[in-house]
Short mmCIF file of C-alpha atoms in Angstrom, two decimals:
data_model
loop_
_atom_site.label_atom_id
_atom_site.label_comp_id
_atom_site.label_asym_id
_atom_site.label_seq_id
_atom_site.Cartn_x
_atom_site.Cartn_y
_atom_site.Cartn_z
CA UNK A 1 -31.94 5.23 -29.14
CA UNK A 2 -30.08 2.62 -27.80
CA UNK A 3 -28.04 3.64 -24.67
CA UNK A 4 -24.94 2.56 -25.48
CA UNK A 5 -23.41 1.64 -28.55
CA UNK A 6 -19.62 -0.30 -29.86
CA UNK A 7 -18.67 0.87 -32.97
CA UNK A 8 -16.09 -0.73 -34.96
CA UNK A 9 -14.01 -0.76 -31.86
CA UNK A 10 -10.47 -2.64 -32.55
CA UNK A 11 -7.44 -2.43 -30.02
CA UNK A 12 -4.43 -3.19 -30.36
CA UNK A 13 -0.80 -2.60 -27.86
CA UNK A 14 2.55 -2.87 -27.16
CA UNK A 15 3.83 -5.49 -24.88
CA UNK A 16 6.85 -4.49 -22.59
CA UNK A 17 9.88 -6.37 -24.46
CA UNK A 18 9.05 -4.82 -27.44
CA UNK A 19 8.40 -6.81 -30.60
CA UNK A 20 5.19 -7.34 -32.61
CA UNK A 21 1.54 -5.17 -31.46
CA UNK A 22 -0.93 -7.38 -30.05
CA UNK A 23 -4.64 -7.55 -31.26
CA UNK A 24 -6.52 -7.68 -28.62
CA UNK A 25 -9.76 -6.88 -29.82
CA UNK A 26 -10.93 -7.14 -33.07
CA UNK A 27 -14.44 -5.50 -35.17
CA UNK A 28 -15.99 -5.39 -32.18
CA UNK A 29 -19.59 -4.07 -31.97
CA UNK A 30 -23.08 -4.35 -30.15
CA UNK A 31 -25.97 -2.22 -29.21
CA UNK A 32 -26.74 -2.14 -24.95
CA UNK A 33 -30.53 -1.15 -24.27
CA UNK A 34 -31.12 1.32 -21.77
CA UNK A 35 -31.49 -0.67 -18.65
CA UNK A 36 -30.17 -3.80 -20.10
CA UNK A 37 -28.47 -6.15 -17.76
CA UNK A 38 -25.11 -7.61 -20.37
CA UNK A 39 -22.74 -9.42 -19.71
CA UNK A 40 -19.61 -9.73 -21.24
CA UNK A 41 -18.05 -13.36 -21.43
CA UNK A 42 -15.43 -14.73 -22.58
CA UNK A 43 -12.09 -17.00 -22.33
CA UNK A 44 -9.24 -15.72 -20.15
CA UNK A 45 -7.30 -13.35 -22.47
CA UNK A 46 -9.98 -12.41 -24.85
CA UNK A 47 -9.91 -8.71 -24.20
CA UNK A 48 -13.38 -8.31 -22.17
CA UNK A 49 -11.62 -6.38 -19.52
CA UNK A 50 -9.88 -3.93 -22.43
CA UNK A 51 -13.45 -3.86 -23.77
CA UNK A 52 -14.90 -2.26 -20.35
CA UNK A 53 -12.24 0.43 -19.74
CA UNK A 54 -12.42 1.62 -23.44
CA UNK A 55 -16.03 1.26 -23.42
CA UNK A 56 -15.76 3.15 -20.23
CA UNK A 57 -13.37 5.66 -21.58
CA UNK A 58 -10.35 4.62 -19.91
CA UNK A 59 -8.61 3.32 -22.42
CA UNK A 60 -8.93 5.00 -26.01
CA UNK A 61 -9.26 2.50 -28.68
CA UNK A 62 -6.77 1.91 -31.41
CA UNK A 63 -9.53 2.21 -34.15
CA UNK A 64 -13.87 2.24 -33.27
CA UNK A 65 -15.84 4.31 -30.87
CA UNK A 66 -18.35 3.95 -28.62
CA UNK A 67 -21.41 5.83 -28.17
CA UNK A 68 -22.99 6.55 -24.82
CA UNK A 69 -26.67 8.14 -25.53
CA UNK A 70 -25.24 8.81 -29.35
CA UNK A 71 -22.13 11.05 -28.20
CA UNK A 72 -18.48 9.32 -28.67
CA UNK A 73 -17.48 8.60 -25.56
CA UNK A 74 -13.81 10.46 -24.88
CA UNK A 75 -12.42 9.83 -21.52
CA UNK A 76 -13.64 8.63 -18.33
CA UNK A 77 -16.73 9.62 -16.30
CA UNK A 78 -18.31 8.83 -13.12
CA UNK A 79 -21.74 8.45 -14.33
CA UNK A 80 -20.77 5.51 -15.33
CA UNK A 81 -20.23 3.82 -12.49
CA UNK A 82 -16.88 1.76 -12.76
CA UNK A 83 -16.55 -1.51 -9.73
CA UNK A 84 -13.39 -3.09 -9.48
CA UNK A 85 -12.27 -7.13 -9.50
CA UNK A 86 -9.39 -5.94 -6.80
CA UNK A 87 -12.34 -3.01 -5.50
CA UNK A 88 -10.10 -0.14 -6.03
CA UNK A 89 -10.87 1.13 -1.91
CA UNK A 90 -7.73 3.58 -0.63
CA UNK A 91 -6.88 0.89 1.94
CA UNK A 92 -5.92 4.73 4.08
CA UNK A 93 -9.84 6.27 4.13
CA UNK A 94 -12.78 4.42 6.40
CA UNK A 95 -15.19 3.06 4.76
CA UNK A 96 -17.29 5.61 4.51
CA UNK A 97 -14.60 8.02 3.35
CA UNK A 98 -13.42 5.51 -0.04
CA UNK A 99 -17.67 5.98 -0.46
CA UNK A 100 -17.66 9.75 -0.93
CA UNK A 101 -14.50 9.64 -3.17
CA UNK A 102 -16.95 9.52 -6.28
CA UNK A 103 -19.05 12.73 -4.56
CA UNK A 104 -15.58 14.13 -3.39
CA UNK A 105 -14.21 14.38 -7.12
CA UNK A 106 -17.28 15.88 -7.86
CA UNK A 107 -16.56 18.90 -5.92
CA UNK A 108 -19.98 18.04 -3.79
CA UNK A 109 -18.87 19.03 -0.55
CA UNK A 110 -18.75 17.82 3.00
CA UNK A 111 -22.00 17.59 4.68
CA UNK A 112 -24.13 16.53 1.13
CA UNK A 113 -21.49 13.32 0.52
CA UNK A 114 -21.81 12.21 3.88
CA UNK A 115 -25.34 12.35 3.95
CA UNK A 116 -25.61 10.53 1.26
CA UNK A 117 -22.83 8.14 1.52
CA UNK A 118 -24.14 7.21 4.46
CA UNK A 119 -27.51 6.03 2.95
CA UNK A 120 -25.36 4.24 0.40
CA UNK A 121 -24.48 2.11 3.59
CA UNK A 122 -27.74 1.80 4.17
CA UNK A 123 -28.36 0.14 1.07
CA UNK A 124 -25.81 -1.90 0.85
CA UNK A 125 -26.64 -3.18 4.24
CA UNK A 126 -23.00 -2.41 5.95
CA UNK A 127 -24.80 -0.23 8.85
CA UNK A 128 -22.19 0.16 11.54
CA UNK A 129 -19.04 -0.59 9.79
CA UNK A 130 -19.09 3.03 7.96
CA UNK A 131 -15.87 3.71 10.14
CA UNK A 132 -13.69 0.57 8.99
CA UNK A 133 -10.98 0.11 6.81
CA UNK A 134 -10.60 -1.95 4.22
CA UNK A 135 -8.40 -4.56 5.93
CA UNK A 136 -10.96 -4.92 8.28
CA UNK A 137 -14.07 -5.90 6.10
CA UNK A 138 -13.98 -9.41 3.90
CA UNK A 139 -14.07 -9.03 0.05
CA UNK A 140 -17.87 -9.25 0.25
CA UNK A 141 -17.77 -6.19 2.14
CA UNK A 142 -15.13 -4.42 0.12
CA UNK A 143 -17.40 -5.08 -2.95
CA UNK A 144 -20.53 -4.01 -1.15
CA UNK A 145 -18.03 -0.41 -0.16
CA UNK A 146 -17.73 -0.40 -4.03
CA UNK A 147 -20.85 -1.02 -5.28
CA UNK A 148 -21.80 1.65 -2.88
CA UNK A 149 -19.20 4.23 -4.17
CA UNK A 150 -20.53 3.16 -7.83
CA UNK A 151 -24.44 4.17 -5.99
CA UNK A 152 -23.47 7.64 -4.71
CA UNK A 153 -22.88 8.53 -8.48
CA UNK A 154 -26.70 8.29 -9.75
CA UNK A 155 -24.72 6.77 -12.30
CA UNK A 156 -26.66 6.15 -15.37
CA UNK A 157 -24.81 3.01 -15.87
CA UNK A 158 -22.41 0.53 -14.37
CA UNK A 159 -19.83 -1.29 -15.50
CA UNK A 160 -18.54 -3.90 -13.72
CA UNK A 161 -15.35 -6.24 -13.84
CA UNK A 162 -15.24 -9.38 -12.53
CA UNK A 163 -16.54 -7.75 -8.92
CA UNK A 164 -17.20 -11.16 -7.69
CA UNK A 165 -13.74 -13.35 -8.60
CA UNK A 166 -11.97 -12.57 -5.59
CA UNK A 167 -14.76 -13.55 -3.51
CA UNK A 168 -15.07 -17.20 -2.49
CA UNK A 169 -17.98 -19.07 -3.82
CA UNK A 170 -20.51 -18.97 -1.68
CA UNK A 171 -20.09 -15.47 -0.47
CA UNK A 172 -19.86 -14.86 -5.00
CA UNK A 173 -23.34 -15.93 -4.63
CA UNK A 174 -24.58 -13.63 -2.00
CA UNK A 175 -23.29 -11.10 -3.64
CA UNK A 176 -24.83 -11.72 -6.72
CA UNK A 177 -28.60 -11.97 -4.66
CA UNK A 178 -27.28 -8.72 -3.41
CA UNK A 179 -26.87 -7.34 -6.48
CA UNK A 180 -29.90 -7.91 -8.26
CA UNK A 181 -31.38 -6.50 -5.43
CA UNK A 182 -29.68 -3.47 -5.77
CA UNK A 183 -30.18 -3.51 -9.34
CA UNK A 184 -34.13 -4.04 -9.01
CA UNK A 185 -33.75 -0.62 -7.69
CA UNK A 186 -32.87 1.47 -10.15
CA UNK A 187 -32.51 -0.83 -13.21
CA UNK A 188 -29.94 1.52 -14.67
CA UNK A 189 -28.20 -0.13 -17.72
CA UNK A 190 -25.22 -3.14 -16.29
CA UNK A 191 -22.33 -3.71 -18.34
CA UNK A 192 -20.90 -6.76 -16.64
CA UNK A 193 -17.70 -8.85 -17.64
CA UNK A 194 -17.01 -12.01 -15.92
CA UNK A 195 -16.05 -15.35 -17.37
CA UNK A 196 -18.18 -17.24 -14.80
CA UNK A 197 -21.05 -18.93 -17.23
CA UNK A 198 -23.30 -19.35 -14.40
CA UNK A 199 -23.30 -15.56 -12.76
CA UNK A 200 -23.56 -14.40 -16.74
CA UNK A 201 -27.12 -16.88 -17.05
CA UNK A 202 -28.44 -15.88 -13.54
CA UNK A 203 -27.80 -12.11 -13.60
CA UNK A 204 -28.18 -10.92 -17.76
CA UNK A 205 -30.32 -10.53 -19.43
CA UNK A 206 -28.39 -10.85 -22.37
CA UNK A 207 -25.26 -12.13 -22.85
CA UNK A 208 -22.43 -11.34 -25.49
CA UNK A 209 -19.93 -14.15 -25.74
CA UNK A 210 -16.46 -13.70 -27.02
CA UNK A 211 -13.87 -15.14 -28.72
CA UNK A 212 -10.09 -16.07 -27.76
CA UNK A 213 -8.00 -13.22 -28.39
CA UNK A 214 -8.06 -11.74 -30.30
CA UNK A 215 -11.71 -11.02 -29.02
CA UNK A 216 -14.73 -10.30 -31.56
CA UNK A 217 -18.73 -11.21 -30.90
CA UNK A 218 -19.07 -15.06 -31.32
CA UNK A 219 -22.54 -14.79 -30.55
CA UNK A 220 -25.27 -12.67 -28.38
CA UNK A 221 -27.97 -14.60 -26.59
CA UNK A 222 -30.96 -13.80 -25.30
CA UNK A 223 -31.93 -15.08 -20.85
CA UNK A 224 -35.29 -16.38 -21.37
CA UNK A 225 -35.35 -16.76 -17.68
CA UNK A 226 -38.64 -14.05 -16.36
CA UNK A 227 -36.90 -12.12 -12.94
CA UNK A 228 -37.30 -12.70 -9.83
CA UNK A 229 -34.83 -15.72 -11.02
CA UNK A 230 -34.11 -17.16 -7.30
CA UNK A 231 -34.63 -20.84 -8.27
CA UNK A 232 -33.63 -20.83 -11.82
CA UNK A 233 -30.27 -22.54 -10.89
CA UNK A 234 -32.19 -25.57 -10.32
CA UNK A 235 -34.00 -25.62 -13.89
CA UNK A 236 -33.71 -28.02 -16.66
CA UNK A 237 -33.68 -25.09 -18.76
CA UNK A 238 -30.54 -23.52 -16.80
CA UNK A 239 -28.49 -26.86 -17.16
CA UNK A 240 -28.96 -26.96 -21.18
CA UNK A 241 -28.31 -23.14 -21.22
CA UNK A 242 -25.11 -23.50 -18.92
CA UNK A 243 -24.30 -26.54 -20.70
CA UNK A 244 -24.57 -24.75 -24.53
CA UNK A 245 -22.64 -21.77 -23.25
CA UNK A 246 -19.74 -24.09 -22.33
CA UNK A 247 -19.20 -26.36 -25.14
CA UNK A 248 -19.10 -23.03 -27.38
CA UNK A 249 -16.62 -21.36 -24.08
CA UNK A 250 -14.57 -24.63 -24.37
CA UNK A 251 -14.18 -24.66 -28.11
CA UNK A 252 -12.94 -21.06 -27.41
CA UNK A 253 -10.30 -21.80 -25.22
CA UNK A 254 -8.94 -24.56 -26.37
CA UNK A 255 -8.76 -23.26 -29.90
CA UNK A 256 -7.17 -20.33 -27.55
CA UNK A 257 -4.34 -21.80 -26.15
CA UNK A 258 -3.51 -23.95 -29.74
CA UNK A 259 -3.02 -20.74 -30.88
CA UNK A 260 -0.82 -19.83 -28.42
CA UNK A 261 1.11 -22.58 -28.81
CA UNK A 262 1.52 -22.29 -32.26
CA UNK A 263 2.50 -19.02 -32.38
CA UNK A 264 -0.85 -17.55 -34.02
CA UNK B 1 12.11 -29.29 27.54
CA UNK B 2 9.64 -31.47 28.68
CA UNK B 3 6.28 -30.40 29.14
CA UNK B 4 6.18 -31.97 32.82
CA UNK B 5 10.02 -30.76 33.48
CA UNK B 6 9.30 -27.24 32.24
CA UNK B 7 5.94 -27.33 35.15
CA UNK B 8 8.46 -28.16 37.83
CA UNK B 9 11.08 -25.17 36.55
CA UNK B 10 8.05 -23.00 36.50
CA UNK B 11 6.92 -23.29 39.82
CA UNK B 12 10.46 -23.59 41.54
CA UNK B 13 10.24 -19.87 40.11
CA UNK B 14 7.48 -19.29 42.03
CA UNK B 15 5.71 -18.91 38.62
CA UNK B 16 1.55 -19.70 38.67
CA UNK B 17 0.43 -22.52 36.83
CA UNK B 18 -1.18 -20.61 34.37
CA UNK B 19 2.15 -18.28 33.71
CA UNK B 20 3.69 -21.49 32.81
CA UNK B 21 1.22 -22.76 30.51
CA UNK B 22 1.50 -19.54 28.64
CA UNK B 23 4.99 -19.80 28.34
CA UNK B 24 4.88 -23.10 27.46
CA UNK B 25 3.35 -22.10 24.49
CA UNK B 26 5.00 -19.32 23.28
CA UNK B 27 7.11 -16.68 23.89
CA UNK B 28 5.61 -14.04 26.73
CA UNK B 29 6.34 -10.78 26.89
CA UNK B 30 6.28 -11.58 30.95
CA UNK B 31 9.16 -14.25 29.83
CA UNK B 32 10.74 -11.52 27.86
CA UNK B 33 11.45 -8.99 30.02
CA UNK B 34 12.02 -11.00 32.83
CA UNK B 35 14.86 -13.40 30.69
CA UNK B 36 16.33 -9.37 28.96
CA UNK B 37 16.43 -7.80 31.99
CA UNK B 38 18.47 -10.48 33.84
CA UNK B 39 21.17 -11.00 31.25
CA UNK B 40 21.59 -6.90 31.65
CA UNK B 41 22.44 -7.34 35.22
CA UNK B 42 24.44 -10.61 34.63
CA UNK B 43 26.59 -8.19 31.86
CA UNK B 44 27.29 -5.55 34.23
CA UNK B 45 27.84 -7.43 37.04
CA UNK B 46 30.61 -9.73 35.42
CA UNK B 47 32.20 -6.98 33.85
CA UNK B 48 32.26 -5.09 37.25
CA UNK B 49 33.43 -7.85 39.27
CA UNK B 50 36.21 -8.86 36.62
CA UNK B 51 37.55 -5.67 36.72
CA UNK B 52 37.43 -4.32 40.00
CA UNK B 53 36.99 -7.11 42.44
CA UNK B 54 39.43 -9.62 40.73
CA UNK B 55 41.05 -7.01 39.14
CA UNK B 56 41.40 -8.95 35.96
CA UNK B 57 41.60 -5.90 32.84
CA UNK B 58 43.28 -2.84 33.72
CA UNK B 59 39.88 -0.25 34.55
CA UNK B 60 41.69 2.35 32.51
CA UNK B 61 41.43 -0.05 29.13
CA UNK B 62 38.04 -2.07 30.08
CA UNK B 63 36.43 0.73 32.96
CA UNK B 64 33.53 -0.62 34.44
CA UNK B 65 30.32 0.16 35.60
CA UNK B 66 31.36 1.74 38.72
CA UNK B 67 33.44 4.18 36.95
CA UNK B 68 31.20 4.68 34.62
CA UNK B 69 28.58 5.55 36.83
CA UNK B 70 31.02 7.95 38.79
CA UNK B 71 31.84 9.87 35.49
CA UNK B 72 28.75 10.18 34.26
CA UNK B 73 27.87 11.95 38.06
CA UNK B 74 31.18 13.95 37.20
CA UNK B 75 29.40 14.63 33.45
CA UNK B 76 26.60 15.75 34.71
CA UNK B 77 27.55 17.86 37.43
CA UNK B 78 29.85 19.60 35.35
CA UNK B 79 27.16 20.30 33.39
CA UNK B 80 29.29 19.10 30.66
CA UNK B 81 27.47 16.34 29.41
CA UNK B 82 24.42 18.98 28.61
CA UNK B 83 26.67 21.36 27.25
CA UNK B 84 27.82 18.49 24.70
CA UNK B 85 24.56 16.61 24.35
CA UNK B 86 23.08 19.63 23.43
CA UNK B 87 25.36 20.63 20.91
CA UNK B 88 25.38 16.99 19.22
CA UNK B 89 21.06 17.43 19.73
CA UNK B 90 21.79 20.74 17.40
CA UNK B 91 23.80 19.78 14.76
CA UNK B 92 21.34 16.71 14.78
CA UNK B 93 18.14 18.12 14.62
CA UNK B 94 19.41 21.25 12.00
CA UNK B 95 20.81 18.29 9.79
CA UNK B 96 18.78 16.35 9.56
CA UNK B 97 14.88 18.90 9.54
CA UNK B 98 16.88 19.92 6.05
CA UNK B 99 17.74 16.62 4.62
CA UNK B 100 13.84 15.77 5.71
CA UNK B 101 12.54 18.93 3.30
CA UNK B 102 14.97 18.18 0.43
CA UNK B 103 15.18 14.60 0.77
CA UNK B 104 10.84 14.20 0.22
CA UNK B 105 10.68 17.16 -1.99
CA UNK B 106 12.71 16.03 -4.17
CA UNK B 107 11.91 12.17 -4.27
CA UNK B 108 8.60 13.35 -4.62
CA UNK B 109 9.34 15.74 -7.56
CA UNK B 110 11.69 12.58 -8.96
CA UNK B 111 8.63 10.47 -9.19
CA UNK B 112 6.10 12.77 -10.77
CA UNK B 113 8.34 14.03 -12.77
CA UNK B 114 10.62 11.89 -15.61
CA UNK B 115 12.64 13.92 -16.80
CA UNK B 116 13.65 15.45 -13.22
CA UNK B 117 14.10 11.72 -12.82
CA UNK B 118 16.35 10.71 -15.60
CA UNK B 119 18.31 13.88 -15.16
CA UNK B 120 19.30 13.41 -11.19
CA UNK B 121 19.49 10.11 -11.03
CA UNK B 122 23.08 9.88 -11.27
CA UNK B 123 24.00 12.37 -9.72
CA UNK B 124 21.96 10.54 -6.21
CA UNK B 125 23.45 7.09 -7.39
CA UNK B 126 26.70 8.84 -7.60
CA UNK B 127 26.61 10.71 -4.19
CA UNK B 128 25.02 7.31 -2.51
CA UNK B 129 27.71 4.99 -3.21
CA UNK B 130 30.49 6.97 -2.12
CA UNK B 131 30.71 6.68 1.93
CA UNK B 132 30.10 9.98 3.43
CA UNK B 133 32.92 10.76 5.74
CA UNK B 134 35.16 10.58 2.51
CA UNK B 135 32.91 14.14 2.03
CA UNK B 136 34.72 15.45 5.10
CA UNK B 137 37.70 16.87 4.30
CA UNK B 138 36.02 18.87 2.23
CA UNK B 139 33.13 19.78 4.21
CA UNK B 140 35.96 21.10 6.52
CA UNK B 141 37.82 23.35 3.35
CA UNK B 142 34.06 24.51 2.59
CA UNK B 143 32.39 25.40 6.09
CA UNK B 144 35.49 25.30 8.19
CA UNK B 145 34.82 23.83 11.79
CA UNK B 146 31.59 25.72 13.11
CA UNK B 147 28.37 24.29 13.17
CA UNK B 148 28.10 24.35 9.06
CA UNK B 149 30.90 21.34 8.57
CA UNK B 150 28.18 19.18 11.26
CA UNK B 151 24.87 20.08 9.40
CA UNK B 152 26.27 19.75 6.09
CA UNK B 153 28.01 16.13 6.59
CA UNK B 154 24.35 15.48 8.44
CA UNK B 155 22.29 16.08 5.83
CA UNK B 156 24.35 14.06 3.40
CA UNK B 157 24.25 11.47 5.31
CA UNK B 158 20.55 11.48 6.29
CA UNK B 159 19.02 12.80 2.35
CA UNK B 160 19.97 9.91 0.18
CA UNK B 161 17.38 7.03 2.47
CA UNK B 162 14.66 9.87 2.70
CA UNK B 163 15.01 10.67 -1.04
CA UNK B 164 15.07 7.29 -2.46
CA UNK B 165 12.11 6.03 -0.43
CA UNK B 166 10.19 9.51 -0.50
CA UNK B 167 10.57 8.18 -4.73
CA UNK B 168 9.24 4.59 -4.10
CA UNK B 169 6.90 5.50 -2.55
CA UNK B 170 5.17 7.85 -5.54
CA UNK B 171 6.47 4.82 -7.94
CA UNK B 172 5.27 2.69 -6.12
CA UNK B 173 1.45 3.31 -5.60
CA UNK B 174 -0.63 0.45 -6.22
CA UNK B 175 -2.09 1.88 -9.78
CA UNK B 176 -5.10 -0.15 -9.45
CA UNK B 177 -5.99 2.59 -6.76
CA UNK B 178 -5.13 5.17 -9.76
CA UNK B 179 -7.51 3.65 -12.40
CA UNK B 180 -10.21 3.84 -9.75
CA UNK B 181 -9.76 7.58 -8.59
CA UNK B 182 -9.60 8.60 -12.79
CA UNK B 183 -12.86 6.17 -13.29
CA UNK B 184 -14.79 8.14 -10.44
CA UNK B 185 -13.33 12.19 -11.77
CA UNK B 186 -10.26 12.77 -10.38
CA UNK B 187 -8.26 15.41 -11.72
CA UNK B 188 -4.15 14.54 -12.36
CA UNK B 189 -3.94 16.84 -8.74
CA UNK B 190 -6.62 14.93 -7.11
CA UNK B 191 -5.10 11.86 -8.16
CA UNK B 192 -1.55 13.22 -6.56
CA UNK B 193 -2.90 14.58 -3.34
CA UNK B 194 -5.73 12.00 -2.34
CA UNK B 195 -4.19 8.78 -3.47
CA UNK B 196 -0.46 8.86 -4.62
CA UNK B 197 0.84 10.68 -1.93
CA UNK B 198 -1.21 9.09 0.84
CA UNK B 199 0.38 6.26 -0.17
CA UNK B 200 3.67 6.71 -0.21
CA UNK B 201 2.83 8.00 3.44
CA UNK B 202 4.70 5.17 4.92
CA UNK B 203 7.37 5.27 2.16
CA UNK B 204 8.23 8.88 3.04
CA UNK B 205 8.36 7.73 7.27
CA UNK B 206 10.69 4.24 6.56
CA UNK B 207 12.90 6.96 5.01
CA UNK B 208 12.30 9.04 8.18
CA UNK B 209 13.22 6.21 10.23
CA UNK B 210 16.84 5.35 8.21
CA UNK B 211 17.35 9.05 7.74
CA UNK B 212 17.68 9.64 12.30
CA UNK B 213 20.53 6.61 12.00
CA UNK B 214 22.77 7.71 9.38
CA UNK B 215 22.21 11.21 10.49
CA UNK B 216 23.43 10.14 14.18
CA UNK B 217 26.29 8.21 12.50
CA UNK B 218 27.13 11.84 10.73
CA UNK B 219 27.03 13.99 13.07
CA UNK B 220 29.16 11.83 15.10
CA UNK B 221 32.18 10.94 13.15
CA UNK B 222 31.32 14.86 12.05
CA UNK B 223 32.16 16.55 15.75
CA UNK B 224 35.23 13.61 15.93
CA UNK B 225 37.24 15.62 13.41
CA UNK B 226 36.04 18.86 13.09
CA UNK B 227 34.31 20.33 16.03
CA UNK B 228 35.40 21.87 19.52
CA UNK B 229 32.11 20.64 21.06
CA UNK B 230 29.54 17.65 20.88
CA UNK B 231 29.33 13.55 22.31
CA UNK B 232 31.79 13.11 19.07
CA UNK B 233 33.96 15.60 20.29
CA UNK B 234 33.69 14.05 23.46
CA UNK B 235 33.87 10.59 22.46
CA UNK B 236 37.53 11.91 20.73
CA UNK B 237 39.23 13.61 22.91
CA UNK B 238 37.68 11.33 26.16
CA UNK B 239 40.08 8.56 24.35
CA UNK B 240 42.61 10.65 23.86
CA UNK B 241 43.39 11.54 26.97
CA UNK B 242 42.41 7.78 28.28
CA UNK B 243 39.37 8.59 30.19
CA UNK B 244 37.13 5.76 29.40
CA UNK B 245 34.59 6.07 31.90
CA UNK B 246 34.11 9.43 30.04
CA UNK B 247 34.55 7.61 26.93
CA UNK B 248 31.36 4.71 27.45
CA UNK B 249 29.60 7.85 29.21
CA UNK B 250 29.46 9.32 26.17
CA UNK B 251 28.46 6.35 23.86
CA UNK B 252 25.76 5.39 26.27
CA UNK B 253 24.76 9.23 25.68
CA UNK B 254 24.36 8.89 22.33
CA UNK B 255 23.05 5.21 22.37
CA UNK B 256 20.26 6.56 23.96
CA UNK B 257 19.82 8.89 21.45
CA UNK B 258 19.35 6.14 19.12
CA UNK B 259 17.32 4.00 20.57
CA UNK B 260 14.43 6.73 20.82
CA UNK B 261 14.64 7.98 17.84
CA UNK B 262 14.46 5.29 16.29
CA UNK B 263 11.99 3.17 17.58
CA UNK B 264 9.29 6.95 18.13
CA UNK B 265 9.66 6.68 14.56
CA UNK B 266 8.90 2.47 14.24
CA UNK B 267 5.63 3.23 16.83
CA UNK B 268 3.50 5.79 14.67
CA UNK B 269 5.04 3.90 11.54
CA UNK B 270 2.99 0.86 12.69
CA UNK B 271 -0.46 3.93 13.64
CA UNK B 272 0.57 5.88 9.89
CA UNK B 273 0.04 2.09 8.15
CA UNK B 274 -1.89 -0.43 9.93
CA UNK B 275 -3.10 -2.06 6.72
CA UNK B 276 0.68 -2.81 5.81
CA UNK B 277 1.04 -4.56 9.39
CA UNK B 278 -1.91 -6.78 9.22
CA UNK B 279 -3.11 -9.25 8.13
CA UNK B 280 -6.62 -9.26 5.91
CA UNK B 281 -10.01 -10.88 7.81
CA UNK B 282 -11.03 -13.06 4.91
#
């Protein structure tokens, strides 16, 4: 049985100004296997972030459902550990205290929480920064805190929403390496939302490319590169794949723009 | 002033080259302390000299530092100053604490409960729009001129900034933080106590600071009209009997109260929410 199955998700929402509801997602269906690293790649506004939240259970879809291990998703679940683009850290808590957040909500006692959080600090390489506050940390470090928090849940899956989009280019590549390093230890299922083609190819086993709004699955592509993938960015195969995906994505971006100006 | 000139001025004033370097670069705290103090001293000197020495203005009218000092001594010796200050402080504290409790409680409740918000807002807006002094005659009718009329006016003055700030603090919680908490299994209760309330604290403290300022105004005004004790009464009585020296002493004490109160809260504001005041590391 596959780990996560998205079944005919359609989603629309009302805008603040009223008027017709906007169709964000249309007939989205796909499957993700246990331990697979899957990226949702698409132009901005295609609904991939909404889709991620629907899959997690934070949003209820207008139509359709998500199944995890055969059971329908009815609400958010910390076993699907989420990592956010803007980090989602409480500014009044230290790094360590933020990492404990998930365990705290689960009712785990203080000692056990401390211990697990301290372990995760080591896993993400933030030793010495336990007592730092988020505003004292760089973007990359903040995201490591976010990752550590996710890891404390011993999650069945990671749901990552453009986690490196707020970081500068160098930090982003570093964090991609870090993510793969950590992931290879646990080999958990990962659903990764991004609009970065390079990132998607480098990280994933498979990419699900989405169309412009309303988001549909445009195509699924399996990444043929074996792991570990350290030098892969320099290979001609990588470049080819990148070009291919870029052409597809570019088409979708232009198509989406055209439809918006025409009022479709 | 050119570089060379300020160097010379600096050494004329007997300042070391190091200090002069720093002064050229920006507004140092040393410079600020020196000049502020000099400015106050200059002002007091001019005042004293103009009134007492040159007899340019009638001392009954303008008073003078020496007169004020003497009046101060008199008031302290007779215990009157402490008595009035004590009364004002009492009125202030009781009214302020009540306002803080009610204002924050209701503000937070309104922020969380939509229907309470909709129901209460017209009253809050209406009462807030009226200068609180307008209520004084009504308050005197209802509460007489004992302690309660002062407390009620202080309450009315202080409660609204605190209510509004608490409300804004609760409503303004970053939705991304609430989402993150939900994603990690927070219950509604968790979300309130661990996300919304801590996020609102800086706003609540700002509300306290604003409330203190208003409370002080209210207590003095109330003591003008509805009292026979307190600093406000002292001001009004001294004015009526042309004791300008006493008048200034009372005003000075009120000013000190105000500065201490707002300064104290302002300092703790910086401590409480450092992330709001600092710039990010990246």
